[in-house]
Structures are given as structure tokens and as C-alpha cells.
PDB file of C-alpha atoms in Angstrom:
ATOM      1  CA  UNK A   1     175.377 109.630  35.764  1.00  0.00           C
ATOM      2  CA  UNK A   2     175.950 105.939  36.621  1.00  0.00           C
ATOM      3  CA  UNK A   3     178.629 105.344  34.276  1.00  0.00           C
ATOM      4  CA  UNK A   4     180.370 108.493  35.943  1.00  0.00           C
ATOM      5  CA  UNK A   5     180.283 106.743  39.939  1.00  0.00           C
ATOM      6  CA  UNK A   6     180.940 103.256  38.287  1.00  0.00           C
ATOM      7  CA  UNK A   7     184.046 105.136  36.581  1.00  0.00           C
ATOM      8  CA  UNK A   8     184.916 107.030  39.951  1.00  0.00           C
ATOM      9  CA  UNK A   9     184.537 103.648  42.386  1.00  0.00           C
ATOM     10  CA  UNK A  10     186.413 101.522  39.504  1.00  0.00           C
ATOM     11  CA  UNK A  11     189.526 103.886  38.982  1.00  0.00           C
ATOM     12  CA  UNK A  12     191.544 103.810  42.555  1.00  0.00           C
ATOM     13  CA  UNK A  13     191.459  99.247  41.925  1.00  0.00           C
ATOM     14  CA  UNK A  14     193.510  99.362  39.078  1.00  0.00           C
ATOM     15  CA  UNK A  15     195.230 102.884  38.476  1.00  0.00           C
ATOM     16  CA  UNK A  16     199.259 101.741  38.864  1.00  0.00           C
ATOM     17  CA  UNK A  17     201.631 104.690  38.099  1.00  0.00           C
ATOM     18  CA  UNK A  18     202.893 103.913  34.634  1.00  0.00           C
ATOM     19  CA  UNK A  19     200.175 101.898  33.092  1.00  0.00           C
ATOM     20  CA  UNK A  20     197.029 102.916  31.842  1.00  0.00           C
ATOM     21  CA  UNK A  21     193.410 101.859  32.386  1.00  0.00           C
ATOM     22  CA  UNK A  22     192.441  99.445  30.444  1.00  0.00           C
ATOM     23  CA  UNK A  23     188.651  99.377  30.742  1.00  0.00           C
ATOM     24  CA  UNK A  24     185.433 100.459  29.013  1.00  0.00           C
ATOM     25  CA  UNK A  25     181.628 100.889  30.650  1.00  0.00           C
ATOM     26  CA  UNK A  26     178.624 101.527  28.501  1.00  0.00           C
ATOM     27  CA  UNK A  27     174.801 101.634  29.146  1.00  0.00           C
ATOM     28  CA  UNK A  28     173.013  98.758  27.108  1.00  0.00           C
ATOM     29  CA  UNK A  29     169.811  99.317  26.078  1.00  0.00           C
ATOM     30  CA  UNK A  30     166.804  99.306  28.407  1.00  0.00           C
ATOM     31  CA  UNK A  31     164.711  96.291  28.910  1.00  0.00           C
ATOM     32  CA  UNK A  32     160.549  95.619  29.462  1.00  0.00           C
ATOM     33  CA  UNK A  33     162.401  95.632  33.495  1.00  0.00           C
ATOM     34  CA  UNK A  34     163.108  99.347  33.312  1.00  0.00           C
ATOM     35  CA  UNK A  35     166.455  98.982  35.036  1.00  0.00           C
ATOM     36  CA  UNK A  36     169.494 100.114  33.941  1.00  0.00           C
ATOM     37  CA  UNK A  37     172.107  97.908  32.803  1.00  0.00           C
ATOM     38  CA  UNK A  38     175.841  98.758  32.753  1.00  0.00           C
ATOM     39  CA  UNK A  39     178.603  96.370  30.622  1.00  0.00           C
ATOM     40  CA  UNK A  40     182.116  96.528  32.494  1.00  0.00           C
ATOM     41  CA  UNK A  41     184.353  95.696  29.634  1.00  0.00           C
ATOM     42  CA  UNK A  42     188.567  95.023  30.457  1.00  0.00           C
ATOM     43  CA  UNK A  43     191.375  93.268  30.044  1.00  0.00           C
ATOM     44  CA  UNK A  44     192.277  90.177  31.195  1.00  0.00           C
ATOM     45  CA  UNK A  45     195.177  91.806  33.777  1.00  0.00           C
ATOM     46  CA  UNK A  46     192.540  94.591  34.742  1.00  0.00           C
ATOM     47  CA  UNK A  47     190.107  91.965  35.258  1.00  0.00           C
ATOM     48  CA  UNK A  48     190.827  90.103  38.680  1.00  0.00           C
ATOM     49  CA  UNK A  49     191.053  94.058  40.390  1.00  0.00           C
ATOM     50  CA  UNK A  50     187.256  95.228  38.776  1.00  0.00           C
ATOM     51  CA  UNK A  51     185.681  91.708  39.816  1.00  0.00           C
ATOM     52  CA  UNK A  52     188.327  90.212  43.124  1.00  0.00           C
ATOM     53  CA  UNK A  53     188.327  87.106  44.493  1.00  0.00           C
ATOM     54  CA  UNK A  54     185.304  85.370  44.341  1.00  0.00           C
ATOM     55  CA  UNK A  55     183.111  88.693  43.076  1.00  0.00           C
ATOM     56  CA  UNK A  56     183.793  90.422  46.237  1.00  0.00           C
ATOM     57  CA  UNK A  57     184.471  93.853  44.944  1.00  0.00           C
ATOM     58  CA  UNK A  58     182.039  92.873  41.553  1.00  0.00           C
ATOM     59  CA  UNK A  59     179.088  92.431  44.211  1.00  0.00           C
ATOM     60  CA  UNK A  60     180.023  95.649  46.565  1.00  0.00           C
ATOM     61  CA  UNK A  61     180.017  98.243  43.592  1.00  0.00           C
ATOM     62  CA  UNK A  62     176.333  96.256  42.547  1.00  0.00           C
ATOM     63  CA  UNK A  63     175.435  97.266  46.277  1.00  0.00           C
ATOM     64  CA  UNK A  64     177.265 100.610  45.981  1.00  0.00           C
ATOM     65  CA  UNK A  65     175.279 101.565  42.510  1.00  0.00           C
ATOM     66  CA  UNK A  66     171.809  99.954  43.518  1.00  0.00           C
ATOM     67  CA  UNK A  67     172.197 102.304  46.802  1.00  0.00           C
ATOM     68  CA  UNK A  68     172.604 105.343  44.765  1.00  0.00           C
ATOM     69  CA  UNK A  69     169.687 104.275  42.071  1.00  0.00           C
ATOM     70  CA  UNK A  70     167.168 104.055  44.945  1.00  0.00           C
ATOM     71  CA  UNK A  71     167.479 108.054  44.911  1.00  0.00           C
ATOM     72  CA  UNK A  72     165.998 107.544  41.528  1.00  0.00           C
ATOM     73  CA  UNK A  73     163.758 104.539  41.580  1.00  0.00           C
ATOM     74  CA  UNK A  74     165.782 103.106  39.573  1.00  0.00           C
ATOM     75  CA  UNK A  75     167.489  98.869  39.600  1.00  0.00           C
ATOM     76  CA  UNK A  76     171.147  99.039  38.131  1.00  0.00           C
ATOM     77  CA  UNK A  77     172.707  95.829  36.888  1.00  0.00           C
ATOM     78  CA  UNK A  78     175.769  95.522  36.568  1.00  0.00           C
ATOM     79  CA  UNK A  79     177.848  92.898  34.147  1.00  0.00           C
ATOM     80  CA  UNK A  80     181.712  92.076  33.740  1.00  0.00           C
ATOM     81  CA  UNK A  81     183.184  91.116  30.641  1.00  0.00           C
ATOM     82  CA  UNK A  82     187.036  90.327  29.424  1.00  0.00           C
ATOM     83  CA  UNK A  83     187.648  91.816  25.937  1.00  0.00           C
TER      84      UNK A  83
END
């Protein structure tokens, strides 16, 4: 459910015309914490669009995805990573 709105907000930042999306998301496994933690994994020329200057846009879709986990009671993490 989480990886599918991560996917959704992530998508329109890098989609260009003729290139394809080079990115992967997965759920690691839970923790004593009992949130959920999501691995953003992408390329280095994806990478500047997921995270933006400074983590701007890396700290919005935390906000964005810890919004829609209060519904559940649930804490989402979110981590960036270059492959």
C-alpha cells in the first residue's frame, strides 16, 4: 500500500519522455519500533529528482507518507540510496 503512493508521488519527478525509470522501493523488514521502513533505491542521474536540493522533496514525501500512515497508526521511514 505504501510502496504503491511512494511509487505514485515518485513517478511525475523523474518520468522524461524517452527514458525510463530507473528506481526500485522495497519494504525492509520490521523492527522492535513497529514502523514501517521503505528503501528508495536509484541511479545516480535519478537521484538529485527523488531526494532535491538539500532533501527538500526527500523530507516532503516523509511528511506526505507519515500523513497517510496516521490513518493506520502506523510511523513510515523512509531511506534513499544510489545503486
Amino acid at each position: 500500500m505504501y510502496i504503491t503512493e511512494l511509487k505514485n508521488l515518485i513517478e511525475p519527478l523523474i518520468c522524461q519522455d524517452n527514458n525510463e525509470l530507473y528506481y526500485e522501493i522495497r519494504q525492509l523488514p520490521e523492527t522492535k519500533a513497529g514502523g514501517i521502513d521503505l528503501l528508495v533505491m536509484c541511479s545516480e542521474e535519478v537521484f538529485g529528482y527523488v531526494v532535491g536540493k538539500a532533501g527538500l522533496i526527500a523530507n516532503s514525501l516523509r511528511t506526505l507518507l507519515n500523513i497517510r500512515g496516521q490513518v493506520d497508526h502506523n510511523k513510515v521511514n523512509i531511506k534513499f540510496e544510489v545503486i
